[in-house]
CSV table of C-alpha atoms in Angstrom, one decimal:
chain,number,residue,atom,x,y,z
A,11,MET,CA,243.5,90.9,-218.7
A,12,GLU,CA,241.1,87.6,-217.9
A,13,ARG,CA,241.1,88.5,-213.6
A,14,GLU,CA,241.5,85.3,-211.7
A,15,VAL,CA,238.2,84.5,-209.9
A,16,THR,CA,238.3,82.7,-206.4
A,17,ARG,CA,235.7,80.4,-204.6
A,18,ARG,CA,234.6,82.7,-202.4
A,19,GLY,CA,234.4,85.8,-204.9
A,20,VAL,CA,232.9,83.8,-207.3
A,21,ILE,CA,229.9,82.5,-204.8
A,22,GLU,CA,229.8,86.9,-203.8
A,23,LEU,CA,229.6,87.2,-207.5
A,24,GLY,CA,225.5,85.7,-206.8
A,25,MET,CA,223.5,88.6,-209.4
A,26,GLY,CA,220.6,87.2,-211.5
A,27,ALA,CA,220.4,86.8,-215.3
A,28,ALA,CA,219.4,90.3,-216.6
A,29,LEU,CA,221.1,94.1,-216.3
A,30,ALA,CA,221.2,96.4,-213.5
A,31,ILE,CA,218.8,98.8,-214.1
A,32,PRO,CA,217.5,100.8,-211.0
A,33,ALA,CA,214.1,100.8,-209.8
A,34,ALA,CA,212.1,103.2,-211.2
A,35,GLY,CA,211.5,106.8,-209.1
A,36,ALA,CA,208.6,107.2,-209.2
A,37,MET,CA,208.4,103.8,-206.7
A,38,ALA,CA,209.2,104.3,-202.9
A,39,ASP,CA,212.3,104.9,-201.2
A,40,ALA,CA,214.3,101.5,-200.6
A,41,ALA,CA,214.8,103.3,-196.7
A,42,GLN,CA,210.8,102.9,-195.9
A,43,ALA,CA,209.8,100.1,-194.6
A,44,GLN,CA,206.3,98.9,-195.7
A,45,GLN,CA,203.7,97.8,-192.6
A,46,LYS,CA,204.0,94.2,-192.8
A,47,SER,CA,201.1,91.8,-192.5
A,48,PRO,CA,200.1,89.5,-189.9
A,49,GLY,CA,202.0,85.9,-190.8
A,50,SER,CA,204.7,87.3,-193.3
A,51,VAL,CA,207.0,85.2,-193.8
A,52,GLY,CA,211.2,85.0,-193.6
A,53,TYR,CA,213.2,85.3,-196.8
A,54,ALA,CA,217.2,84.3,-196.0
A,55,VAL,CA,218.7,85.7,-199.3
A,56,VAL,CA,221.9,83.5,-200.4
A,57,GLY,CA,224.0,85.1,-202.3
A,58,LEU,CA,225.0,88.5,-201.4
A,59,GLY,CA,226.9,89.8,-205.3
A,60,LYS,CA,225.2,92.7,-207.6
A,61,LEU,CA,221.8,91.9,-207.8
A,62,SER,CA,219.8,90.7,-203.7
A,63,ILE,CA,222.1,94.3,-202.5
A,64,GLY,CA,221.2,96.4,-205.5
A,65,GLN,CA,217.4,94.6,-205.7
A,66,ILE,CA,216.6,91.9,-203.7
A,67,LEU,CA,217.1,93.3,-200.2
A,68,PRO,CA,215.6,97.6,-200.9
A,69,ALA,CA,212.3,95.3,-202.6
A,70,LEU,CA,212.3,93.6,-199.0
A,71,LYS,CA,212.6,96.4,-196.5
A,72,ARG,CA,209.1,98.0,-199.2
A,73,THR,CA,207.1,93.8,-199.3
A,74,LYS,CA,203.9,92.9,-197.5
A,75,ASN,CA,204.4,89.8,-197.3
A,76,ALA,CA,208.0,88.4,-197.0
A,77,HIS,CA,211.1,90.1,-194.9
A,78,LEU,CA,214.5,89.5,-194.5
A,79,ALA,CA,215.4,87.4,-192.1
A,80,ALA,CA,218.6,86.5,-193.0
A,81,LEU,CA,222.0,86.5,-195.1
A,82,VAL,CA,224.3,83.9,-196.3
A,83,SER,CA,227.7,84.9,-197.2
A,84,GLY,CA,231.3,84.2,-198.1
A,85,SER,CA,232.2,87.3,-196.6
A,86,PRO,CA,231.3,87.9,-193.1
A,87,GLU,CA,232.9,92.0,-193.5
A,88,LYS,CA,230.3,92.7,-196.0
A,89,ALA,CA,227.6,90.1,-194.1
A,90,LYS,CA,228.3,92.5,-191.0
A,91,ARG,CA,227.6,95.5,-193.2
A,92,LEU,CA,224.0,94.8,-194.7
A,93,ALA,CA,223.4,93.2,-191.6
A,94,ALA,CA,223.0,95.7,-189.2
A,95,GLU,CA,222.1,98.7,-191.7
A,96,TYR,CA,218.9,96.5,-192.7
A,97,GLY,CA,218.9,95.8,-189.1
A,98,LEU,CA,219.9,92.1,-188.4
A,99,PRO,CA,221.4,90.2,-185.4
A,100,GLU,CA,225.2,88.9,-186.0
A,101,THR,CA,222.8,85.6,-185.4
A,102,ALA,CA,220.9,85.4,-188.2
A,103,ILE,CA,224.2,85.7,-190.2
A,104,TYR,CA,225.3,82.6,-192.1
A,105,SER,CA,228.8,81.6,-193.8
A,106,TYR,CA,228.2,78.2,-197.6
A,107,ASP,CA,230.3,76.1,-194.7
A,108,THR,CA,227.1,76.6,-191.3
A,109,PHE,CA,224.4,77.1,-194.4
A,110,ASP,CA,223.1,73.7,-193.1
A,111,SER,CA,222.0,75.2,-189.6
A,112,ILE,CA,220.2,77.4,-190.7
A,113,ALA,CA,217.8,74.4,-189.9
A,114,LYS,CA,216.8,75.7,-186.5
A,115,ASP,CA,216.2,79.4,-187.0
A,116,PRO,CA,212.5,79.0,-186.8
A,117,ASN,CA,211.9,82.4,-188.9
A,118,ILE,CA,213.6,81.2,-191.8
A,119,GLN,CA,211.0,80.4,-194.4
A,120,VAL,CA,212.2,80.6,-197.6
A,121,VAL,CA,215.1,80.5,-199.3
A,122,TYR,CA,216.3,82.9,-201.9
A,123,ILE,CA,219.6,81.6,-203.8
A,124,VAL,CA,221.1,84.4,-205.6
A,125,LEU,CA,224.2,81.9,-207.1
A,126,PRO,CA,225.7,80.8,-210.4
A,127,ASN,CA,223.9,79.0,-212.5
A,128,SER,CA,226.2,75.6,-211.0
A,129,MET,CA,225.6,76.6,-207.6
A,130,HIS,CA,221.6,76.7,-208.0
A,131,ALA,CA,221.3,73.1,-207.7
A,132,ASP,CA,223.3,72.2,-204.4
A,133,PHE,CA,221.4,74.9,-201.7
A,134,THR,CA,218.9,74.2,-203.8
A,135,VAL,CA,218.7,70.7,-202.2
A,136,ARG,CA,220.4,72.5,-198.7
A,137,ALA,CA,217.7,74.3,-198.7
A,138,PHE,CA,215.0,71.6,-198.8
A,139,LYS,CA,216.6,68.9,-196.5
A,140,ALA,CA,216.9,72.0,-194.0
A,141,GLY,CA,213.2,72.1,-194.1
A,142,LYS,CA,213.3,75.8,-196.1
A,143,HIS,CA,210.9,76.4,-199.2
A,144,VAL,CA,213.2,77.9,-202.1
A,145,LEU,CA,213.1,80.7,-204.0
A,146,CYS,CA,215.8,80.3,-207.0
A,147,GLU,CA,216.9,82.8,-209.2
A,148,LYS,CA,216.7,81.6,-213.6
A,149,PRO,CA,218.7,79.2,-215.0
A,150,MET,CA,217.9,77.3,-212.5
A,151,ALA,CA,220.7,74.7,-213.5
A,152,VAL,CA,223.1,73.7,-216.0
A,153,THR,CA,221.9,70.5,-216.6
A,154,LEU,CA,218.4,68.7,-216.7
A,155,ALA,CA,219.6,66.3,-214.2
A,156,GLU,CA,220.1,68.6,-211.8
A,157,CYS,CA,217.1,70.5,-212.6
A,158,GLU,CA,214.5,67.3,-211.8
A,159,ARG,CA,217.3,66.7,-209.1
A,160,MET,CA,216.0,70.0,-207.1
A,161,ILE,CA,212.0,68.7,-207.8
A,162,ALA,CA,213.2,66.0,-206.5
A,163,ALA,CA,214.3,67.4,-203.3
A,164,GLY,CA,211.4,69.5,-202.6
A,165,LYS,CA,208.9,67.2,-203.4
A,166,ALA,CA,210.9,64.9,-200.9
A,167,ALA,CA,210.9,67.6,-198.2
A,168,ASN,CA,207.2,68.6,-199.0
A,169,ARG,CA,208.4,71.9,-199.8
A,170,GLN,CA,208.1,74.4,-202.2
A,171,LEU,CA,209.8,75.8,-205.1
A,172,MET,CA,209.3,78.1,-207.4
A,173,ILE,CA,212.2,80.3,-210.3
A,174,ALA,CA,212.9,83.5,-210.3
A,175,TYR,CA,210.8,84.1,-213.7
A,176,ARG,CA,210.0,88.0,-212.0
A,177,CYS,CA,208.1,88.8,-216.0
A,178,GLN,CA,205.8,86.5,-214.8
A,179,TYR,CA,205.2,89.0,-212.1
A,180,GLU,CA,206.0,91.9,-213.4
A,181,PRO,CA,202.9,94.9,-215.0
A,182,VAL,CA,204.2,94.2,-219.0
A,183,ASN,CA,204.4,91.6,-219.8
A,184,VAL,CA,201.2,90.8,-217.3
A,185,THR,CA,199.6,93.2,-219.0
A,186,ALA,CA,200.3,92.1,-222.8
A,187,MET,CA,200.0,88.5,-221.8
A,188,GLN,CA,196.5,89.1,-221.6
A,189,ILE,CA,196.0,91.7,-224.3
A,190,MET,CA,197.3,88.7,-226.6
A,191,ARG,CA,194.6,86.4,-224.7
A,192,LYS,CA,191.5,88.6,-225.6
A,193,GLY,CA,192.7,88.2,-229.6
A,194,THR,CA,193.4,92.4,-229.8
A,195,LEU,CA,196.7,90.8,-232.1
A,196,GLY,CA,194.5,88.5,-234.3
A,197,THR,CA,196.2,85.1,-235.2
A,198,PRO,CA,199.2,84.4,-233.4
A,199,ARG,CA,202.0,84.9,-236.2
A,200,LEU,CA,205.7,85.7,-234.7
A,201,VAL,CA,206.9,86.5,-231.5
A,202,SER,CA,210.4,87.4,-231.6
A,203,ALA,CA,212.9,88.5,-228.5
A,204,VAL,CA,216.5,90.3,-228.2
A,205,MET,CA,218.7,90.7,-225.4
A,206,GLY,CA,221.5,91.1,-224.8
A,207,LYS,CA,225.0,93.2,-223.4
A,208,GLN,CA,227.8,94.0,-223.5
A,209,THR,CA,230.3,91.8,-221.5
A,210,ASP,CA,232.9,92.6,-220.4
A,211,LEU,CA,236.2,90.7,-218.5
A,212,SER,CA,236.6,92.9,-216.2
A,213,ASP,CA,234.0,93.0,-214.7
A,214,PRO,CA,233.6,90.4,-211.4
A,215,SER,CA,230.0,90.2,-212.1
A,216,ASP,CA,230.6,89.2,-215.8
A,217,VAL,CA,233.8,86.1,-214.9
A,218,TRP,CA,231.2,83.7,-213.6
A,219,ARG,CA,229.1,83.8,-216.7
A,220,LEU,CA,232.3,84.0,-219.4
A,221,ASP,CA,232.8,80.5,-218.2
A,222,MET,CA,231.2,76.8,-219.6
A,223,ALA,CA,230.9,75.3,-216.6
A,224,MET,CA,229.7,78.0,-214.4
A,225,SER,CA,226.9,79.1,-216.3
A,226,GLY,CA,225.6,76.2,-218.6
A,227,GLY,CA,225.6,78.5,-221.4
A,228,GLY,CA,226.8,82.1,-221.8
A,229,ALA,CA,224.2,84.9,-222.6
A,230,LEU,CA,221.7,81.8,-224.2
A,231,ALA,CA,221.6,81.4,-221.0
A,232,ASP,CA,221.1,84.7,-218.8
A,233,MET,CA,219.9,86.8,-221.4
A,234,GLY,CA,218.7,84.5,-224.3
A,235,ILE,CA,215.9,83.0,-221.7
A,236,TYR,CA,213.9,85.9,-220.8
A,237,GLY,CA,212.9,85.7,-225.0
A,238,ILE,CA,212.8,81.7,-225.0
A,239,ASN,CA,210.5,82.6,-221.4
A,240,ALA,CA,208.7,85.4,-222.9
A,241,THR,CA,207.8,83.5,-226.4
A,242,ARG,CA,205.6,80.9,-224.2
A,243,TYR,CA,203.9,83.0,-222.0
A,244,LEU,CA,202.8,84.7,-224.7
A,245,LEU,CA,201.5,82.1,-226.9
A,246,LEU,CA,200.9,80.0,-224.4
A,247,GLU,CA,202.2,76.9,-225.8
A,248,GLU,CA,206.1,74.8,-226.0
A,249,PRO,CA,207.6,74.7,-229.1
A,250,VAL,CA,207.1,71.4,-230.2
A,251,GLU,CA,210.9,71.8,-232.4
A,252,VAL,CA,214.0,74.8,-232.5
A,253,ARG,CA,217.0,75.1,-234.1
A,254,GLY,CA,219.8,77.7,-234.0
A,255,TRP,CA,222.7,79.2,-235.3
A,256,ALA,CA,225.3,81.0,-233.5
A,257,ARG,CA,228.5,83.5,-234.0
A,258,THR,CA,231.2,83.8,-231.5
A,259,ASP,CA,234.3,85.2,-232.5
A,260,ARG,CA,237.0,83.1,-231.0
A,261,ASN,CA,240.0,85.2,-230.8
A,262,ASP,CA,238.0,87.6,-228.8
A,263,PRO,CA,239.2,86.1,-224.3
A,264,ARG,CA,235.4,87.2,-223.3
A,265,PHE,CA,234.6,84.4,-225.2
A,266,LYS,CA,237.5,80.7,-224.7
A,267,THR,CA,234.7,78.4,-223.5
A,268,VAL,CA,230.7,79.4,-224.8
A,269,ASP,CA,229.5,81.6,-228.1
A,270,ASP,CA,229.0,85.2,-228.2
A,271,LEU,CA,225.4,85.4,-230.4
A,272,ILE,CA,222.7,82.9,-230.5
A,273,ALA,CA,219.9,83.4,-233.2
A,274,TRP,CA,217.3,81.0,-232.7
A,275,GLN,CA,213.5,79.8,-234.6
A,276,MET,CA,210.9,78.0,-232.7
A,277,ARG,CA,207.9,75.9,-234.2
A,278,PHE,CA,204.5,75.7,-231.7
A,279,PRO,CA,201.5,73.5,-232.8
A,280,SER,CA,199.3,76.2,-233.1
A,281,GLY,CA,201.7,77.7,-236.7
A,282,ALA,CA,203.1,80.5,-234.8
A,283,ILE,CA,207.4,80.9,-234.6
A,284,GLY,CA,209.6,82.2,-231.8
A,285,GLU,CA,212.7,83.8,-232.9
A,286,GLY,CA,215.6,86.1,-230.7
A,287,SER,CA,218.1,86.2,-230.5
A,288,SER,CA,221.0,86.6,-227.2
A,289,CYS,CA,224.3,88.2,-226.9
A,290,PHE,CA,226.9,89.2,-224.4
A,291,SER,CA,229.0,92.0,-227.5
A,292,GLN,CA,226.3,94.2,-227.9
A,293,PRO,CA,224.4,97.5,-225.7
A,294,GLY,CA,221.8,96.5,-224.0
A,295,THR,CA,218.7,95.4,-225.4
A,296,MET,CA,215.3,93.5,-224.0
A,297,SER,CA,212.7,93.1,-225.8
A,298,TRP,CA,210.4,91.7,-227.7
A,299,GLN,CA,207.0,91.8,-230.1
A,300,ALA,CA,204.7,90.3,-230.4
A,301,ILE,CA,202.3,89.4,-234.1
A,302,GLY,CA,199.4,88.6,-235.4
A,303,SER,CA,197.0,89.0,-238.1
A,304,ASP,CA,196.4,92.5,-237.4
A,305,ARG,CA,198.3,94.1,-235.1
A,306,ARG,CA,201.3,93.9,-233.6
A,307,MET,CA,203.0,95.0,-230.1
A,308,VAL,CA,205.7,96.1,-229.3
A,309,ALA,CA,207.9,96.3,-225.7
A,310,ASP,CA,210.8,98.1,-226.1
A,311,PRO,CA,212.0,97.7,-223.8
A,312,GLY,CA,210.3,94.5,-221.9
A,313,CYS,CA,212.3,92.4,-218.8
A,314,PHE,CA,213.8,95.4,-218.0
A,315,TYR,CA,214.7,95.9,-213.9
A,316,GLY,CA,212.6,99.0,-213.9
A,317,GLY,CA,211.4,101.4,-216.9
A,318,ASN,CA,209.2,99.0,-219.4
A,319,SER,CA,206.6,99.9,-221.5
A,320,LEU,CA,204.3,98.5,-224.2
A,321,ARG,CA,202.7,99.8,-226.7
A,322,ILE,CA,199.6,97.9,-230.8
A,323,VAL,CA,201.2,99.1,-233.2
A,324,GLY,CA,198.7,98.9,-236.3
A,325,GLY,CA,195.0,99.2,-236.2
A,326,LYS,CA,192.7,102.9,-236.5
A,327,ASN,CA,193.0,104.9,-233.1
A,328,ASP,CA,193.3,101.5,-230.7
A,329,PRO,CA,194.1,103.2,-226.9
A,330,GLN,CA,197.3,101.4,-225.9
A,331,PRO,CA,197.9,100.0,-222.3
A,332,GLN,CA,198.2,101.6,-219.8
A,333,VAL,CA,200.6,99.7,-217.1
A,334,LYS,CA,201.9,101.0,-213.4
A,335,GLU,CA,205.0,100.5,-213.2
A,336,MET,CA,205.5,98.5,-209.3
A,337,ASP,CA,208.8,96.1,-207.8
A,338,GLN,CA,209.3,93.8,-210.3
A,339,PHE,CA,211.9,91.6,-207.1
A,340,GLY,CA,209.2,92.8,-204.2
A,341,ASN,CA,205.9,90.9,-205.9
A,342,GLU,CA,207.5,88.2,-206.6
A,343,MET,CA,208.8,87.3,-203.6
A,344,ASN,CA,205.3,89.2,-202.3
A,345,TRP,CA,203.8,86.0,-204.0
A,346,PHE,CA,206.1,83.0,-203.4
A,347,ALA,CA,205.1,84.5,-199.4
A,348,ASP,CA,201.9,83.8,-200.5
A,349,VAL,CA,202.4,80.7,-202.1
A,350,VAL,CA,204.0,79.3,-199.2
A,351,ARG,CA,201.8,79.8,-197.1
A,352,GLY,CA,199.6,78.3,-199.0
A,353,LYS,CA,197.1,81.5,-200.5
A,354,SER,CA,199.0,81.8,-204.4
A,355,PRO,CA,199.0,79.0,-206.4
A,356,ASN,CA,202.8,78.5,-207.6
A,357,VAL,CA,203.2,80.4,-210.9
A,358,SER,CA,206.7,78.9,-211.6
A,359,PRO,CA,207.8,75.8,-210.4
A,360,GLY,CA,211.0,73.9,-211.7
A,361,GLU,CA,208.9,72.8,-213.7
A,362,GLU,CA,208.8,75.8,-215.0
A,363,GLY,CA,212.8,76.3,-215.6
A,364,LEU,CA,212.7,72.9,-216.6
A,365,GLN,CA,211.0,73.4,-219.5
A,366,ASP,CA,212.8,76.4,-220.7
A,367,MET,CA,216.4,74.4,-220.1
A,368,ARG,CA,215.2,71.3,-221.6
A,369,ILE,CA,214.6,74.4,-224.8
A,370,ILE,CA,217.7,76.1,-224.2
A,371,HIS,CA,219.6,72.5,-223.8
A,372,ALA,CA,218.2,72.2,-227.3
A,373,ILE,CA,219.4,75.1,-229.2
A,374,GLN,CA,221.9,74.5,-228.4
A,375,GLN,CA,222.3,71.2,-229.7
A,376,SER,CA,220.5,72.8,-232.8
A,377,VAL,CA,223.7,74.8,-233.0
A,378,ALA,CA,226.4,71.8,-232.3
A,379,ASN,CA,225.4,70.0,-235.7
A,380,GLY,CA,225.2,73.2,-237.5
A,381,GLY,CA,221.5,74.2,-237.5
A,382,ALA,CA,220.0,70.8,-237.6
A,383,SER,CA,216.4,70.6,-236.6
A,384,VAL,CA,216.2,69.6,-233.5
A,385,LYS,CA,212.4,68.4,-231.8
A,386,ILE,CA,211.3,69.2,-227.6
A,387,ALA,CA,209.7,66.7,-226.3
A,388,GLY,CA,206.1,67.1,-225.5
A,389,GLY,CA,204.4,65.9,-222.3
A,390,TYR,CA,205.3,69.2,-220.1
A,391,ARG,CA,201.7,72.0,-219.6
A,392,ARG,CA,202.2,75.0,-217.4
A,393,ALA,CA,200.1,74.5,-214.7
A,394,TYR,CA,198.6,78.0,-214.2
A,395,ASP,CA,198.1,81.3,-216.6
A,396,PRO,CA,199.7,83.8,-215.3
A,397,ALA,CA,197.5,86.0,-217.4
A,398,THR,CA,194.7,85.1,-215.5
A,399,THR,CA,196.2,84.2,-211.5
A,400,VAL,CA,198.7,87.2,-211.1
A,401,GLY,CA,195.4,89.3,-212.7
A,402,ILE,CA,197.7,92.7,-212.3
A,403,ARG,CA,195.1,95.1,-213.1
A,404,THR,CA,195.7,97.0,-215.4
A,405,SER,CA,193.6,100.2,-217.6
A,406,VAL,CA,193.8,97.5,-221.2
């Protein structure tokens, strides 16, 4: 039976587009706060759903360059409980109606937006008007016009906008990018990505994902964006053409407005091909493999919150990557804190999020036209390569 969702209830489901895989056990316990560096940046977390409670708030106890400064919630009871747990005064609690008053709070430098996709643009613009920098969950928004409005608002306010592409700051994926740049696999031929999960309408966190108006694309926007983004950063080039196909059982109550399984192909200027799929009716999967003329590289899993792995296949006596896991959300928030402080470049700005949305919309257009080829407008060029800019040290 489909569950009714109130506005406040939807807001409180502010969970990021990934499976709720717990952080690795080897990581420091969330209750042990790390010593903060001088000038640590204060974060206001907007939306206290699964991702915020399970990953973001605990990570802010471990970050060196960032700390929790405020909570924004539609549930006063939840906000008070979490404020007490994380040592915040009640004056650091804001509702969605009082959100704009963060402009008067000097303790907040960054707003981290963890809301359903359809709410990203409005809260990003409001945060910029309040004079704050913005870290926004992916996908960036629902429409291209919303993405462009967010970028323009950041420029007008002279504030930074970063999209929370945590895998661009995560050791397995950064290591994979470094291996690709070294040419270990030979000439890149194919990147294949499979992203999906089993959704359930009795789970409130799935309800807005299965609503086209709120999600902007169901599994493609929620899970497929990982495969699309990974293909782009592994190959370090942009697609010029895409095709897409869908398979959806419209008798399934989960898929009244969104497609279930979407598969796609992307053609790149070098001749490399990207292929992938995203699905909301399969076991939890977030994997990719890159195939070159000499070897292939497999990350399975490759995009979970913890427990990712990487191996090289096809060479003789190849050393295998030895990657030390870290808190992905903490590393991402530390990085953006340094962007705000002028110590690091913005590796995943709004333009990066807009490019993925262009591709997602092109795939949707192709699906609507029976798999017809759709050209991708050129012009986007990544300002910084995460492989060299983020520079996580590895033994390979």
